[in-house]
Amino acid sequence: MKTVVLMVALAVATPAVARDLQVPADKGWQHAQTGLILMSRLAGMRRTGLSDSTQGEQDVAAQFAAPDGSVQATLYLFHPAVVDVSLWFDRSQLALRRRDIFRNATAATAQPISFAAAGAHAATSLRQLFATPGSALSSTGLAIVPLGEWVVSIRISATTLNAAQLDTRLQQLIAEIRWPAADTQARIAAPMTACTTPLQFGKAKVAKPSGADLLMTLMMQSVAAKARADDKTPTPPSPPSLWCRAAEANADYGVYWSDSGAQGYVLALGDAGRVVSVYPSVMGMVDKTGTYTVSLQDVDGTVSAYPSFTALPTPSQVWALVGSGKRTGTAKGGAITIDPKAM
């Protein structure tokens, strides 16, 4: 159910094969960067798998299953480039509905349910359950819980439980996770809505290479990614952005715009934290050229830059550019690599 876009991943870099985390089956596991603890059993299910698709536990998956296989759950803990419950629930819900086994899924509630999880004092999380007629499964569901700069995504399915019964099991599972202190700055969660004002795209073409523009983009994005990796937040904390869906979503990406005031948007790739940002370039504002930069932020903090556009490009233009693999530079931590052809 986790639909990372493989074509783009291959174009950006060679993805690492998920590695098993060596934890005894009867022992709990603690995530060093967040403090979250998963015991060997949750809600009557045994942990059957624990893996990481990165080298630093920025994208961890844990599988749990009932002894008879009647209920199965997968928990994903990842470090998204954009921390927003509504956005990632929106992407996860689309990923669920596009699977053949869930194409006839019927939601048990008209809208996702906002609820308090992880010791939160407010309803900062979302969940929704579905009946799945005509399938080998009787019900399925998902939940998204914020964890500071991280997100926990939970998928659960059953062969005999109805949606209401599975909801009870899902809530039990969430309650039995050992959560760190709740994030007091998290926004109350609400279902994603369509933007009321459409984006205005220009007659965008790929701009001439600019070394200064490229370097500024990588430096700024690298600093922001490192701050997220170090769990640093502004002092005093700034209110989180409110996101809306800026275009009809598809399996490859969703288009979202925030109320932060920036004149651009992001493409959320798949449903696992990877984002392509499209915003006015700093140098474009300085020299009045009005160029827009394109950069991809991965869950491990890697930033990949691509050629800029002369105006705000359409999502399809951005998707084609990123899919082409024509990176102009990368940054991770304090290391920046630039393609000489881009200077």
Short mmCIF file of C-alpha atoms in Angstrom, two decimals:
data_model
loop_
_atom_site.label_atom_id
_atom_site.label_comp_id
_atom_site.label_asym_id
_atom_site.label_seq_id
_atom_site.Cartn_x
_atom_site.Cartn_y
_atom_site.Cartn_z
CA MET A 1 0.00 0.00 0.00
CA LYS A 2 3.00 2.28 0.21
CA THR A 3 3.29 3.72 -3.30
CA VAL A 4 6.73 5.26 -3.62
CA VAL A 5 7.12 6.33 -7.24
CA LEU A 6 9.82 4.01 -8.51
CA MET A 7 10.37 5.71 -11.85
CA VAL A 8 11.22 8.98 -10.16
CA ALA A 9 13.26 7.26 -7.46
CA LEU A 10 15.37 5.59 -10.11
CA ALA A 11 15.79 8.86 -11.99
CA VAL A 12 16.86 10.69 -8.83
CA ALA A 13 19.22 8.11 -7.37
CA THR A 14 19.66 4.39 -7.01
CA PRO A 15 17.33 3.51 -4.11
CA ALA A 16 18.72 1.44 -1.28
CA VAL A 17 17.21 -1.98 -0.77
CA ALA A 18 15.27 -2.05 2.49
CA ARG A 19 17.44 -3.56 5.22
CA ASP A 20 16.09 -5.67 8.05
CA LEU A 21 16.62 -4.18 11.49
CA GLN A 22 18.17 -6.83 13.69
CA VAL A 23 15.80 -6.89 16.66
CA PRO A 24 14.84 -10.19 18.39
CA ALA A 25 11.24 -11.12 17.65
CA ASP A 26 10.33 -11.10 21.35
CA LYS A 27 11.94 -7.72 22.12
CA GLY A 28 10.73 -4.15 21.72
CA TRP A 29 12.37 -1.66 19.36
CA GLN A 30 12.96 2.03 20.02
CA HIS A 31 13.41 4.61 17.30
CA ALA A 32 16.43 6.63 18.38
CA GLN A 33 15.45 9.92 16.76
CA THR A 34 11.88 10.15 18.06
CA GLY A 35 11.84 7.87 21.10
CA LEU A 36 8.84 5.90 19.77
CA ILE A 37 8.81 2.28 21.00
CA LEU A 38 7.18 -0.68 19.26
CA MET A 39 6.85 -3.75 21.43
CA SER A 40 6.94 -7.26 20.01
CA ARG A 41 3.15 -7.49 20.31
CA LEU A 42 0.48 -4.86 19.66
CA ALA A 43 -3.30 -5.34 19.90
CA GLY A 44 -2.98 -9.12 19.98
CA MET A 45 -0.70 -9.18 16.93
CA ARG A 46 2.90 -10.33 16.78
CA ARG A 47 5.58 -8.25 15.06
CA THR A 48 6.59 -10.18 11.94
CA GLY A 49 8.93 -7.72 10.24
CA LEU A 50 10.98 -4.58 10.85
CA SER A 51 12.93 -2.84 8.09
CA ASP A 52 14.39 0.49 7.00
CA SER A 53 14.62 1.73 3.40
CA THR A 54 17.28 4.29 4.38
CA GLN A 55 20.57 4.02 6.24
CA GLY A 56 19.50 6.16 9.19
CA GLU A 57 15.98 4.93 10.13
CA GLN A 58 14.24 7.78 8.30
CA ASP A 59 11.76 5.39 6.63
CA VAL A 60 10.94 2.42 8.85
CA ALA A 61 8.25 -0.21 8.27
CA ALA A 62 6.99 -2.65 10.92
CA GLN A 63 4.58 -5.49 10.15
CA PHE A 64 2.24 -7.09 12.69
CA ALA A 65 -0.13 -10.04 12.28
CA ALA A 66 -2.62 -12.00 14.40
CA PRO A 67 -1.61 -15.64 15.04
CA ASP A 68 -4.26 -16.89 12.60
CA GLY A 69 -3.54 -14.19 10.03
CA SER A 70 -7.04 -12.72 10.34
CA VAL A 71 -5.75 -9.22 11.09
CA GLN A 72 -2.61 -7.63 9.70
CA ALA A 73 -1.14 -4.17 10.17
CA THR A 74 1.84 -2.22 8.89
CA LEU A 75 3.26 0.85 10.59
CA TYR A 76 5.39 3.30 8.63
CA LEU A 77 7.53 5.84 10.45
CA PHE A 78 9.03 8.39 8.08
CA HIS A 79 10.55 11.86 8.04
CA PRO A 80 8.55 13.81 5.42
CA ALA A 81 9.72 16.94 3.66
CA VAL A 82 6.32 18.46 4.53
CA VAL A 83 4.87 17.62 7.94
CA ASP A 84 1.11 17.71 7.46
CA VAL A 85 -1.36 15.04 8.56
CA SER A 86 -4.08 16.04 6.08
CA LEU A 87 -1.70 15.95 3.13
CA TRP A 88 -0.31 12.49 3.84
CA PHE A 89 -3.73 11.11 4.73
CA ASP A 90 -4.97 12.41 1.37
CA ARG A 91 -2.16 10.60 -0.42
CA SER A 92 -2.58 7.41 1.62
CA GLN A 93 -6.32 7.29 1.00
CA LEU A 94 -5.78 7.57 -2.77
CA ALA A 95 -3.13 4.83 -2.64
CA LEU A 96 -5.57 2.56 -0.80
CA ARG A 97 -8.43 3.13 -3.21
CA ARG A 98 -6.25 2.49 -6.27
CA ARG A 99 -5.31 -1.02 -5.18
CA ASP A 100 -7.33 -3.64 -7.04
CA ILE A 101 -8.28 -5.39 -3.83
CA PHE A 102 -9.81 -2.17 -2.43
CA ARG A 103 -11.41 -0.66 -5.55
CA ASN A 104 -14.91 -1.35 -4.19
CA ALA A 105 -14.10 -0.15 -0.68
CA THR A 106 -16.91 1.73 1.05
CA ALA A 107 -15.98 4.26 3.73
CA ALA A 108 -17.62 3.64 7.10
CA THR A 109 -17.80 7.40 7.68
CA ALA A 110 -18.41 10.22 5.22
CA GLN A 111 -15.20 11.96 6.29
CA PRO A 112 -12.00 10.83 8.03
CA ILE A 113 -12.23 11.01 11.81
CA SER A 114 -10.07 13.51 13.70
CA PHE A 115 -8.85 12.08 16.99
CA ALA A 116 -6.29 12.54 19.74
CA ALA A 117 -3.45 10.01 19.70
CA ALA A 118 0.05 9.69 21.07
CA GLY A 119 -0.89 11.49 24.28
CA ALA A 120 -2.06 14.57 22.41
CA HIS A 121 -4.57 16.87 24.09
CA ALA A 122 -6.19 17.74 20.76
CA ALA A 123 -7.44 15.84 17.70
CA THR A 124 -4.23 16.10 15.67
CA SER A 125 -4.56 12.71 13.92
CA LEU A 126 -6.86 11.24 11.25
CA ARG A 127 -8.24 7.77 10.68
CA GLN A 128 -10.82 6.14 8.44
CA LEU A 129 -12.19 2.60 8.05
CA PHE A 130 -13.62 0.90 4.98
CA ALA A 131 -15.75 -2.15 4.21
CA THR A 132 -14.32 -4.14 1.31
CA PRO A 133 -17.09 -6.21 -0.34
CA GLY A 134 -16.07 -8.68 -2.99
CA SER A 135 -12.57 -8.94 -1.58
CA ALA A 136 -10.71 -11.59 0.39
CA LEU A 137 -10.63 -8.98 3.15
CA SER A 138 -13.73 -7.84 4.99
CA SER A 139 -12.43 -4.43 6.04
CA THR A 140 -9.42 -2.16 5.94
CA GLY A 141 -8.38 1.16 7.42
CA LEU A 142 -5.66 3.71 7.79
CA ALA A 143 -4.50 6.32 10.30
CA ILE A 144 -1.97 9.15 10.21
CA VAL A 145 -0.42 10.39 13.46
CA PRO A 146 2.04 13.32 13.69
CA LEU A 147 5.17 12.90 15.76
CA GLY A 148 7.02 16.22 15.82
CA GLU A 149 8.88 16.42 12.49
CA TRP A 150 7.91 12.81 11.76
CA VAL A 151 4.75 11.00 10.68
CA VAL A 152 3.41 7.57 11.61
CA SER A 153 1.19 5.98 8.96
CA ILE A 154 -0.77 2.87 9.95
CA ARG A 155 -2.51 0.47 7.55
CA ILE A 156 -4.66 -2.35 8.96
CA SER A 157 -6.84 -5.02 7.32
CA ALA A 158 -8.94 -7.98 8.48
CA THR A 159 -10.55 -11.04 6.91
CA THR A 160 -13.47 -11.41 9.34
CA LEU A 161 -13.93 -8.12 11.24
CA ASN A 162 -16.33 -5.49 9.99
CA ALA A 163 -15.25 -1.87 9.76
CA ALA A 164 -16.47 -0.95 13.26
CA GLN A 165 -14.71 -3.93 14.82
CA LEU A 166 -11.52 -3.16 12.93
CA ASP A 167 -11.71 0.44 14.12
CA THR A 168 -11.67 -0.85 17.70
CA ARG A 169 -8.59 -2.97 16.93
CA LEU A 170 -6.90 -0.01 15.22
CA GLN A 171 -7.48 2.23 18.24
CA GLN A 172 -6.16 -0.50 20.53
CA LEU A 173 -3.01 -0.79 18.42
CA ILE A 174 -2.44 2.97 18.55
CA ALA A 175 -2.99 3.04 22.30
CA GLU A 176 -0.42 0.27 22.87
CA ILE A 177 2.37 2.04 20.97
CA ARG A 178 4.73 3.71 23.43
CA TRP A 179 4.74 7.29 22.22
CA PRO A 180 7.15 10.04 23.21
CA ALA A 181 5.84 13.35 24.55
CA ALA A 182 3.11 14.79 22.33
CA ASP A 183 3.83 17.72 20.02
CA THR A 184 1.98 20.70 21.48
CA GLN A 185 2.42 22.69 18.24
CA ALA A 186 0.61 20.19 15.99
CA ARG A 187 -2.47 21.56 14.23
CA ILE A 188 -5.89 19.98 14.79
CA ALA A 189 -6.32 17.62 11.85
CA ALA A 190 -9.04 17.99 9.25
CA PRO A 191 -9.68 16.29 5.90
CA MET A 192 -7.86 17.80 2.94
CA THR A 193 -9.96 20.25 0.90
CA ALA A 194 -9.62 21.65 -2.61
CA CYS A 195 -8.04 25.09 -2.94
CA THR A 196 -10.58 27.84 -3.54
CA THR A 197 -8.23 29.77 -5.84
CA PRO A 198 -6.64 27.93 -8.79
CA LEU A 199 -2.95 28.22 -9.49
CA GLN A 200 -2.04 30.55 -12.35
CA PHE A 201 0.58 28.93 -14.55
CA GLY A 202 2.76 30.93 -16.93
CA LYS A 203 4.26 30.08 -20.31
CA ALA A 204 7.12 28.32 -18.62
CA LYS A 205 10.24 27.11 -20.36
CA VAL A 206 13.40 25.63 -18.91
CA ALA A 207 15.65 28.56 -18.02
CA LYS A 208 19.29 28.96 -18.97
CA PRO A 209 21.65 27.43 -16.37
CA SER A 210 22.60 29.76 -13.52
CA GLY A 211 25.29 28.65 -11.11
CA ALA A 212 24.33 31.29 -8.55
CA ASP A 213 20.67 30.28 -8.66
CA LEU A 214 21.54 26.60 -8.30
CA LEU A 215 23.94 27.14 -5.42
CA MET A 216 21.45 29.33 -3.54
CA THR A 217 18.69 26.75 -3.99
CA LEU A 218 20.83 23.90 -2.69
CA MET A 219 22.17 25.89 0.23
CA MET A 220 18.72 27.01 1.40
CA GLN A 221 17.10 23.61 0.97
CA SER A 222 20.06 21.88 2.62
CA VAL A 223 19.84 24.13 5.69
CA ALA A 224 16.09 23.52 5.93
CA ALA A 225 16.52 19.74 5.56
CA LYS A 226 19.26 19.65 8.20
CA ALA A 227 17.08 21.64 10.60
CA ARG A 228 14.30 19.09 10.13
CA ALA A 229 16.74 16.21 10.60
CA ASP A 230 17.98 17.76 13.84
CA ASP A 231 14.37 18.33 14.98
CA LYS A 232 15.07 22.04 15.26
CA THR A 233 12.14 24.43 15.31
CA PRO A 234 12.03 28.22 15.16
CA THR A 235 11.97 30.11 18.44
CA PRO A 236 9.27 31.09 19.13
CA PRO A 237 7.54 28.32 17.13
CA SER A 238 5.85 29.50 13.95
CA PRO A 239 2.30 28.25 13.26
CA PRO A 240 2.21 25.32 10.83
CA SER A 241 1.08 26.00 7.28
CA LEU A 242 -2.43 25.10 6.20
CA TRP A 243 -2.44 23.06 3.00
CA CYS A 244 -5.08 22.56 0.31
CA ARG A 245 -5.25 20.34 -2.79
CA ALA A 246 -4.44 22.49 -5.81
CA ALA A 247 -5.30 20.00 -8.57
CA GLU A 248 -6.88 16.62 -9.10
CA ALA A 249 -4.60 13.97 -7.62
CA ASN A 250 -3.28 10.88 -9.40
CA ALA A 251 -1.32 7.81 -8.38
CA ASP A 252 2.03 9.42 -9.19
CA TYR A 253 1.65 12.69 -7.32
CA GLY A 254 -0.67 15.13 -5.60
CA VAL A 255 -0.44 18.92 -6.02
CA TYR A 256 -0.71 21.04 -2.87
CA TRP A 257 -0.48 24.72 -1.99
CA SER A 258 0.04 26.27 1.44
CA ASP A 259 -1.12 29.51 3.03
CA SER A 260 2.48 30.44 3.87
CA GLY A 261 2.38 33.21 1.27
CA ALA A 262 4.94 31.62 -1.06
CA GLN A 263 3.87 31.71 -4.71
CA GLY A 264 4.41 28.08 -5.61
CA TYR A 265 3.34 24.54 -4.82
CA VAL A 266 4.59 21.05 -4.04
CA LEU A 267 4.16 17.66 -5.66
CA ALA A 268 3.79 14.96 -3.01
CA LEU A 269 5.22 11.81 -4.60
CA GLY A 270 3.42 8.65 -3.62
CA ASP A 271 2.42 8.61 0.04
CA ALA A 272 5.70 8.24 1.92
CA GLY A 273 7.12 11.71 2.55
CA ARG A 274 8.94 12.62 -0.67
CA VAL A 275 8.14 16.04 -2.09
CA VAL A 276 9.07 18.15 -5.12
CA SER A 277 8.99 21.89 -4.35
CA VAL A 278 8.31 24.53 -7.02
CA TYR A 279 8.86 28.09 -5.76
CA PRO A 280 10.27 31.44 -6.94
CA SER A 281 14.06 31.35 -6.91
CA VAL A 282 15.97 33.74 -4.66
CA MET A 283 18.18 34.89 -7.51
CA GLY A 284 15.13 35.27 -9.73
CA MET A 285 13.67 37.69 -7.24
CA VAL A 286 16.97 39.54 -6.96
CA ASP A 287 17.61 39.96 -10.68
CA LYS A 288 13.89 40.28 -11.55
CA THR A 289 13.96 37.34 -13.97
CA GLY A 290 11.05 35.64 -12.16
CA THR A 291 12.50 32.14 -12.41
CA TYR A 292 11.12 29.19 -10.44
CA THR A 293 13.33 26.52 -8.90
CA VAL A 294 12.50 22.82 -8.77
CA SER A 295 13.94 20.61 -6.02
CA LEU A 296 13.16 17.19 -4.62
CA GLN A 297 13.44 16.55 -0.87
CA ASP A 298 13.81 12.93 0.19
CA VAL A 299 13.08 11.47 3.62
CA ASP A 300 16.80 10.99 4.34
CA GLY A 301 17.47 14.72 3.97
CA THR A 302 18.86 14.53 0.44
CA VAL A 303 17.94 17.52 -1.75
CA SER A 304 18.13 17.19 -5.55
CA ALA A 305 17.97 20.33 -7.69
CA TYR A 306 16.72 20.46 -11.29
CA PRO A 307 16.78 23.12 -14.01
CA SER A 308 14.71 26.21 -13.23
CA PHE A 309 11.72 27.47 -15.23
CA THR A 310 11.17 30.96 -16.63
CA ALA A 311 7.65 31.09 -15.09
CA LEU A 312 5.47 28.94 -12.84
CA PRO A 313 5.41 25.55 -14.62
CA THR A 314 2.49 23.14 -14.68
CA PRO A 315 2.70 20.01 -12.51
CA SER A 316 3.01 17.87 -15.65
CA GLN A 317 6.05 19.90 -16.74
CA VAL A 318 7.64 19.41 -13.33
CA TRP A 319 6.82 15.70 -13.29
CA ALA A 320 8.41 15.24 -16.71
CA LEU A 321 11.52 17.17 -15.68
CA VAL A 322 12.05 15.19 -12.47
CA GLY A 323 11.31 11.93 -14.25
CA SER A 324 13.99 12.74 -16.83
CA GLY A 325 16.64 12.49 -14.12
CA LYS A 326 18.36 15.72 -15.22
CA ARG A 327 19.61 16.78 -11.82
CA THR A 328 21.80 19.85 -11.67
CA GLY A 329 23.05 19.24 -8.15
CA THR A 330 22.48 17.52 -4.82
CA ALA A 331 22.93 18.42 -1.16
CA LYS A 332 22.88 16.41 2.03
CA GLY A 333 24.05 17.68 5.36
CA GLY A 334 26.91 20.04 4.62
CA ALA A 335 27.94 18.37 1.36
CA ILE A 336 26.88 19.97 -1.93
CA THR A 337 27.59 18.45 -5.35
CA ILE A 338 26.99 20.45 -8.52
CA ASP A 339 26.92 19.26 -12.13
CA PRO A 340 29.60 21.34 -13.98
CA LYS A 341 27.20 21.73 -16.90
CA ALA A 342 24.83 23.64 -14.66
CA MET A 343 27.37 26.39 -13.88
#
